[in-house]
mmCIF file of C-alpha atoms in Angstrom:
data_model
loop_
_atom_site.group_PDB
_atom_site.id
_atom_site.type_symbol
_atom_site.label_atom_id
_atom_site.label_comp_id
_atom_site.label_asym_id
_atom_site.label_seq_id
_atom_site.Cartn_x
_atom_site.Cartn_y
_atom_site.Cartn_z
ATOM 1 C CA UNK A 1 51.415 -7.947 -16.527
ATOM 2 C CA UNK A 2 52.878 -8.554 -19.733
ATOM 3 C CA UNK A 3 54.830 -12.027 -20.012
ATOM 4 C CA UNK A 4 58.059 -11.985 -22.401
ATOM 5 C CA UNK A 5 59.753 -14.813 -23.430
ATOM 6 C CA UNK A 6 63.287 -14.979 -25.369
ATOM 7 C CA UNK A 7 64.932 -18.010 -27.226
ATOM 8 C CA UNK A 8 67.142 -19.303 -27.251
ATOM 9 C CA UNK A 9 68.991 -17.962 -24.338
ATOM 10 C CA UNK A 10 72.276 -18.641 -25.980
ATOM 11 C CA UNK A 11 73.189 -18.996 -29.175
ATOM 12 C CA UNK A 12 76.908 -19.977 -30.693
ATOM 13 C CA UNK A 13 77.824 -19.276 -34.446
ATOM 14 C CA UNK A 14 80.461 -18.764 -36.973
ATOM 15 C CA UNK A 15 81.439 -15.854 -38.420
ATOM 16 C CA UNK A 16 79.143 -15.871 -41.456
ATOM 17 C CA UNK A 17 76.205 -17.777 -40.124
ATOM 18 C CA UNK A 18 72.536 -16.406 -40.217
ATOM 19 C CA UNK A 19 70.547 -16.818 -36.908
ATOM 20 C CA UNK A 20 67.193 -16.202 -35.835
ATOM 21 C CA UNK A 21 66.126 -15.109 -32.637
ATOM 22 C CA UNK A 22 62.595 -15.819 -31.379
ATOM 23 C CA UNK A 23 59.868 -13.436 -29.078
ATOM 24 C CA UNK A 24 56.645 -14.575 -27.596
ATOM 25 C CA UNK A 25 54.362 -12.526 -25.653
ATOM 26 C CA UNK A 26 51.282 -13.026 -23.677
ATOM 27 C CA UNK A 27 49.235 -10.245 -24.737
ATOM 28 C CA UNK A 28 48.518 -7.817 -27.306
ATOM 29 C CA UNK A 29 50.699 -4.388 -27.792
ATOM 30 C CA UNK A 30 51.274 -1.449 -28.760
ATOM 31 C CA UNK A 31 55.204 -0.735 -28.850
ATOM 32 C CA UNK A 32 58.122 -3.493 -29.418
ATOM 33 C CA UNK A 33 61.754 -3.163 -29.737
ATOM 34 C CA UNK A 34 64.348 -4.634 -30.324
ATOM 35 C CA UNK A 35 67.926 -4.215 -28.817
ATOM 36 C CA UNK A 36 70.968 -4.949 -28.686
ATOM 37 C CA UNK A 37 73.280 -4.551 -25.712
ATOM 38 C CA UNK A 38 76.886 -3.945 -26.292
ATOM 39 C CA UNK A 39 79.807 -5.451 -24.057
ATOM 40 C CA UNK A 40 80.194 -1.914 -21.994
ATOM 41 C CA UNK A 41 76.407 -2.185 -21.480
ATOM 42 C CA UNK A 42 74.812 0.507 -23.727
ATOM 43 C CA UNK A 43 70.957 -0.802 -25.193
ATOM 44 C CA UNK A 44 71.038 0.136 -29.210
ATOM 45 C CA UNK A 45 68.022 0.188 -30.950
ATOM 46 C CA UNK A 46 67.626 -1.966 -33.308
ATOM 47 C CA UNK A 47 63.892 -1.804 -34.352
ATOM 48 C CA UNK A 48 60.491 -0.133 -33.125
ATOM 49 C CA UNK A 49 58.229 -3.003 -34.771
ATOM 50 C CA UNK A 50 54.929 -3.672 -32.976
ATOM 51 C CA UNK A 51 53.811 -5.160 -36.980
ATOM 52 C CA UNK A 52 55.075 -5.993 -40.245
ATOM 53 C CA UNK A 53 58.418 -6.055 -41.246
ATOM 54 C CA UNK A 54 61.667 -4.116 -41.019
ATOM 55 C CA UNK A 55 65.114 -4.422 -42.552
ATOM 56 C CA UNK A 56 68.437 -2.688 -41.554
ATOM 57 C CA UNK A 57 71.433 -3.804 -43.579
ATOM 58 C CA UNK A 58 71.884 -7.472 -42.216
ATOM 59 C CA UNK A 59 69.148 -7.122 -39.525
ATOM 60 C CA UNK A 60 65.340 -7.715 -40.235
ATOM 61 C CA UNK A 61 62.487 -8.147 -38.103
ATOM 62 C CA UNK A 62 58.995 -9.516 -37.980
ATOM 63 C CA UNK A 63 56.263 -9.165 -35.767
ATOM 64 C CA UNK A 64 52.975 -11.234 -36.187
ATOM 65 C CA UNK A 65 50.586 -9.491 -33.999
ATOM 66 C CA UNK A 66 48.346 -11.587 -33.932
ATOM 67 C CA UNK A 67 50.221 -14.625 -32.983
ATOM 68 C CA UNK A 68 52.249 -12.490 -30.698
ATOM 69 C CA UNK A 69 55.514 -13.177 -31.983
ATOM 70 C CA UNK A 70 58.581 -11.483 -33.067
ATOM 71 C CA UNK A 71 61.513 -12.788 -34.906
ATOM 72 C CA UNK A 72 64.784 -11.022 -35.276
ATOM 73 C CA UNK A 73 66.905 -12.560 -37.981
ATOM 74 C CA UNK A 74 70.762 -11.726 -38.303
ATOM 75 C CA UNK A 75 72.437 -12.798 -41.835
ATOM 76 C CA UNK A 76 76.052 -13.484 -42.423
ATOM 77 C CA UNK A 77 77.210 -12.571 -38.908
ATOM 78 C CA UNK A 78 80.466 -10.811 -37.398
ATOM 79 C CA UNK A 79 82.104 -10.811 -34.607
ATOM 80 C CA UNK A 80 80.554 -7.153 -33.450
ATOM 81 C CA UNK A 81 77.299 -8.859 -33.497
ATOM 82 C CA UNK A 82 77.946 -10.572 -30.439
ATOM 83 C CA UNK A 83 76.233 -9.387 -27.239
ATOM 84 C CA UNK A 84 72.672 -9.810 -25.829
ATOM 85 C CA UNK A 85 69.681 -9.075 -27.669
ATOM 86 C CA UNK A 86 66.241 -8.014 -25.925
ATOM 87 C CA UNK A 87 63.177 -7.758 -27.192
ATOM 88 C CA UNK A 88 60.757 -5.661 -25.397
ATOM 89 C CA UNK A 89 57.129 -4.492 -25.502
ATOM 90 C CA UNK A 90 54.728 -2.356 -24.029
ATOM 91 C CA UNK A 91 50.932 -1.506 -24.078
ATOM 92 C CA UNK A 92 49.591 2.259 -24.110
ATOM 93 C CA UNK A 93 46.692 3.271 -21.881
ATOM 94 C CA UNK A 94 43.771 4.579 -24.271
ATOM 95 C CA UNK A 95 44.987 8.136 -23.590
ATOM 96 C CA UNK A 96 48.090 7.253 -25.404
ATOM 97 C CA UNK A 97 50.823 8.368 -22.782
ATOM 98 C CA UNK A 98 53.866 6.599 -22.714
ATOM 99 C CA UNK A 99 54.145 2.999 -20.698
ATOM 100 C CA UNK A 100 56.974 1.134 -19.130
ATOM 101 C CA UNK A 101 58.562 -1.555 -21.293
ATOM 102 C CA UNK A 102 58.732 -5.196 -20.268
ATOM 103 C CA UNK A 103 61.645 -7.327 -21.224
ATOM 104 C CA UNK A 104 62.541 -10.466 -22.268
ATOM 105 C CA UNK A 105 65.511 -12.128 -20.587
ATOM 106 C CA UNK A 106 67.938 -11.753 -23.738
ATOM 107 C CA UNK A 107 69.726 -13.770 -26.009
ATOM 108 C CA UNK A 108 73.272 -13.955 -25.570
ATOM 109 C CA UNK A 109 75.085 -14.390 -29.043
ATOM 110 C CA UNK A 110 78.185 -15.284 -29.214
ATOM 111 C CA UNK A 111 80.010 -15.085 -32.860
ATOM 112 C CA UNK A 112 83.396 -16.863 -33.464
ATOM 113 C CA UNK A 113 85.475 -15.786 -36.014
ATOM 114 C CA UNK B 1 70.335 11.022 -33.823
ATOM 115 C CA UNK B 2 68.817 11.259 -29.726
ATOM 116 C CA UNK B 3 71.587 11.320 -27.061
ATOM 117 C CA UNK B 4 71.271 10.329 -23.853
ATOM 118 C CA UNK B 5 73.610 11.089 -21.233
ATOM 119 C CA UNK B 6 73.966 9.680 -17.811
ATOM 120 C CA UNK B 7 76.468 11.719 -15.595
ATOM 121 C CA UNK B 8 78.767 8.695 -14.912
ATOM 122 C CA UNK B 9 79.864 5.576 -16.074
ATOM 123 C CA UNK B 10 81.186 4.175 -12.986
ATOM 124 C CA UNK B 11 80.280 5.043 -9.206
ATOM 125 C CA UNK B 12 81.449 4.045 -5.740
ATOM 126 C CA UNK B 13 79.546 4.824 -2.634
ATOM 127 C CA UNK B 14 79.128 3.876 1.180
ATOM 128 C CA UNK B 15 76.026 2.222 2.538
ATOM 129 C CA UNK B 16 73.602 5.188 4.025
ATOM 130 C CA UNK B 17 75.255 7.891 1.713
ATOM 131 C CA UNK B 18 72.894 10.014 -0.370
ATOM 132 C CA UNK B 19 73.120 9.024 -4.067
ATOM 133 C CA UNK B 20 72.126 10.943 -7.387
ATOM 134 C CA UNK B 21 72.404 9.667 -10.633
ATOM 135 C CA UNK B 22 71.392 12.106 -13.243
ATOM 136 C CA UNK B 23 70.564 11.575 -16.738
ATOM 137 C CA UNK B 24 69.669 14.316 -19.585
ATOM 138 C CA UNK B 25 68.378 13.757 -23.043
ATOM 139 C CA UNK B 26 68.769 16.516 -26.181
ATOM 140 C CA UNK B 27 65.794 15.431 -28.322
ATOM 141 C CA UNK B 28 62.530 17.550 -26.384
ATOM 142 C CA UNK B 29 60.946 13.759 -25.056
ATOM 143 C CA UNK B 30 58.459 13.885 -22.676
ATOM 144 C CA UNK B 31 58.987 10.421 -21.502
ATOM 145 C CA UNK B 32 61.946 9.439 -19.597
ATOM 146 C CA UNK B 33 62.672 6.465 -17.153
ATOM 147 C CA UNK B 34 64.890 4.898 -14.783
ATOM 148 C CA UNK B 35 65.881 0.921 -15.226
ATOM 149 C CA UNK B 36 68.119 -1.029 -13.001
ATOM 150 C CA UNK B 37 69.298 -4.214 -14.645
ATOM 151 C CA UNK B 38 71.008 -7.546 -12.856
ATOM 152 C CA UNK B 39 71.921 -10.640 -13.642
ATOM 153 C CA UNK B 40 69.139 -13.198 -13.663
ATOM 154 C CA UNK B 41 66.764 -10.320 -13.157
ATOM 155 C CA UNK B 42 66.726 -8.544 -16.312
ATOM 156 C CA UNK B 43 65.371 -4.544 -17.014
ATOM 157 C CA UNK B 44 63.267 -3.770 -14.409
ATOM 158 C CA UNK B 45 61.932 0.050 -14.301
ATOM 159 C CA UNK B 46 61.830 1.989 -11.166
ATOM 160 C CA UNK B 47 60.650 5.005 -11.974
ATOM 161 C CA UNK B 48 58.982 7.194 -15.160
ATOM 162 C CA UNK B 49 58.329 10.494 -15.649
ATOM 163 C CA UNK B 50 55.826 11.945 -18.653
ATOM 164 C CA UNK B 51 55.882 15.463 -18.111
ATOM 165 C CA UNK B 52 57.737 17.939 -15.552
ATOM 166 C CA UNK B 53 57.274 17.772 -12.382
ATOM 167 C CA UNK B 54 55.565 14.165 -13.208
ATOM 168 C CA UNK B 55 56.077 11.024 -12.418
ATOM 169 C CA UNK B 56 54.751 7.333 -11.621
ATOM 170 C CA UNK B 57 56.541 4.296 -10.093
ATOM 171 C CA UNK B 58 57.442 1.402 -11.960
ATOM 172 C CA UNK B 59 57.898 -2.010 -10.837
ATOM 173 C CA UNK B 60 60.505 -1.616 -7.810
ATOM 174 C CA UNK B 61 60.313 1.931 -6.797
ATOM 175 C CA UNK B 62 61.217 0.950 -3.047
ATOM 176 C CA UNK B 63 64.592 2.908 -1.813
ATOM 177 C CA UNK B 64 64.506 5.308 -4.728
ATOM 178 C CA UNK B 65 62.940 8.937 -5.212
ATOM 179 C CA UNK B 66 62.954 10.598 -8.577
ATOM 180 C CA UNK B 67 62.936 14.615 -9.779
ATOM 181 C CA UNK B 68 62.155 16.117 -12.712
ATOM 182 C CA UNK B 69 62.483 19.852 -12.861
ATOM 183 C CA UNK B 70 63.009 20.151 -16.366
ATOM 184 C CA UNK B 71 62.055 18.786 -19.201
ATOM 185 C CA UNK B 72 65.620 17.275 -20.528
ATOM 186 C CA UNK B 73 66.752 15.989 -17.012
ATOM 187 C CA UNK B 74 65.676 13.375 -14.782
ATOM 188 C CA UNK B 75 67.716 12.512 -11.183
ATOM 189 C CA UNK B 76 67.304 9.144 -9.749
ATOM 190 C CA UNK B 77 67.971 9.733 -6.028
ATOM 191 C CA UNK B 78 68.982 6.732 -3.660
ATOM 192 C CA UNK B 79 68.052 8.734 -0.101
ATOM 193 C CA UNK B 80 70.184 5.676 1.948
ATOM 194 C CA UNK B 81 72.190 3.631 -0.502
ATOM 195 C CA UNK B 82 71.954 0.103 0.398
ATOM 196 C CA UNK B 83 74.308 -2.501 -0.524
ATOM 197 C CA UNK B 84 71.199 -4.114 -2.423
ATOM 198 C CA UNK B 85 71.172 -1.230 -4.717
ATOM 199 C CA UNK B 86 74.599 -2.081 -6.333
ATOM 200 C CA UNK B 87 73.318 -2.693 -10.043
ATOM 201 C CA UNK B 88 73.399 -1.400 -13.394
ATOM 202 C CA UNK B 89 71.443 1.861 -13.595
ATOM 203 C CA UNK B 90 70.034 3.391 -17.320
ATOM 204 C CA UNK B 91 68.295 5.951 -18.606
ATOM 205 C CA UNK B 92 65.767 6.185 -21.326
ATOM 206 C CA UNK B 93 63.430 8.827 -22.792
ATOM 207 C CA UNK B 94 60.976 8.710 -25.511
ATOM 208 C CA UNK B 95 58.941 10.898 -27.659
ATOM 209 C CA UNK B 96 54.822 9.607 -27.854
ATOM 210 C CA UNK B 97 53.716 10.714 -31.526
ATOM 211 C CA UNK B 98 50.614 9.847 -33.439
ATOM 212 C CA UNK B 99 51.425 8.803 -36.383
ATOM 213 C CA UNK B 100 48.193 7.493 -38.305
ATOM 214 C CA UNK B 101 45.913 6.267 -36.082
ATOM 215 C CA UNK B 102 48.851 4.635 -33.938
ATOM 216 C CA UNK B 103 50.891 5.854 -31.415
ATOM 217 C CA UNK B 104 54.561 5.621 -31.505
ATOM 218 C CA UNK B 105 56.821 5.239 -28.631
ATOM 219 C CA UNK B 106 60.504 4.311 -29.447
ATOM 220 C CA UNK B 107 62.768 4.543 -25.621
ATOM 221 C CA UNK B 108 66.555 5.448 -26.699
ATOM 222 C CA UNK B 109 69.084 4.187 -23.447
ATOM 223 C CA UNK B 110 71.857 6.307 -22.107
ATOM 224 C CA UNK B 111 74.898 4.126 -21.514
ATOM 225 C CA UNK B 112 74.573 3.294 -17.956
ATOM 226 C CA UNK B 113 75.819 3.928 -14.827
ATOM 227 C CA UNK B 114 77.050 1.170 -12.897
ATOM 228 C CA UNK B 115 77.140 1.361 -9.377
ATOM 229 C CA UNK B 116 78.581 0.375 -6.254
ATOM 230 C CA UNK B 117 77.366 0.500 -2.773
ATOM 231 C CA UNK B 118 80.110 -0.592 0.039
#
């Protein structure tokens, strides 16, 4: 299966500090998100991005395919940024149904105000 | 916006009782699947479901059944709850649409059900 790796695993900043948080894969794909998970456990989506680009206020993303990589960059963070973050992909058979998503172990953020 | 519900937030049961966690999503998706999630473990899916009456096993289906009788609902069922089953349980569903020449496939999360087997 799919390998997906996450760093760092933890990550400290000040309120106002930008951070970026690193994906690898091990094979091509079809489907990756990003998440976030709050501290009562819900999974927010934060972007569908299996290429290009994506920005969201103070979120953006990046996927390079073809180096199978994703980066999720936060700007000026706050305090409600802190939580894990999981990035997690998929591949679709050729018949296009739906397939299970594999994720990455998470980074933990922690932001100090 | 897609909602996902899961039917509780918090559970308590007894080893060998029969367990059913239910979750139900408002947005039509065909797709819908059942994660447990511990520490040091991560996601790990258990069970989806692409159509009624469908469904395939994911990565640790063992102890768990799954029903889908309609389109917006989809019961995990733990037929002997073990003490091993106490974990994190969530929901997701998705929507696969063409759009291009690529297929889309975003999974929305209920907000868990965390449960505990005595």
């Amino acid at each position: 299966g799919i390998q997906v790796e996450q760093s760092p695993p933890d990550l400290i900043l000040q309120e106002g500090a930008n951070s970026t948080l690193r994906c690898n894969f091990s094979d091509s794909v079809n489907n990756l998100q990003w998440f976030h998970q709050n501290p009562w456990g819900q999974l927010i989506n934060l972007f569908y991005i299996p290429s290009g680009t994506k920005q969201n206020g103070r979120l953006s993303a990046t996927t390079v395919a073809t180096e199978r990589y994703s980066l999720l960059y936060i700007s000026s963070s706050q305090t409600t940024d802190s939580g894990v973050y999981f990035c997690a992909v998929a591949r679709f058979f050729s018949s296009g149904s739906a397939r299970q998503l594999t994720f990455g172990s998470g980074t933990q953020l922690t932001v100090l105000p | 916006d897609v909602k996902v519900t899961q039917s509780s937030r918090y559970l308590v049961k007894r080893t060998g009782e029969k367990v059913f966690l239910e979750c139900v999503q408002d947005m039509d998706h065909e797709n819908m699947f059942w994660y447990r999630q511990d520490p040091g473990l991560g996601l790990r899916l258990i069970y989806f479901s692409y159509d009624v009456k469908m469904k395939e096993k994911g990565d640790i289906p063992e102890g768990y059944s799954v029903s889908r009788e309609k389109k917006e609902r989809f019961s995990l069922i733990l037929e002997s709850a073990s003490t091993n089953q106490t974990s994190m349980y969530l929901c997701a569903s998705s929507l696969s649409a063409w759009e291009g020449r690529a297929v889309t496939d975003t999974q929305y999360f209920g907000p868990g059900t965390r449960l505990t087997v005595l």
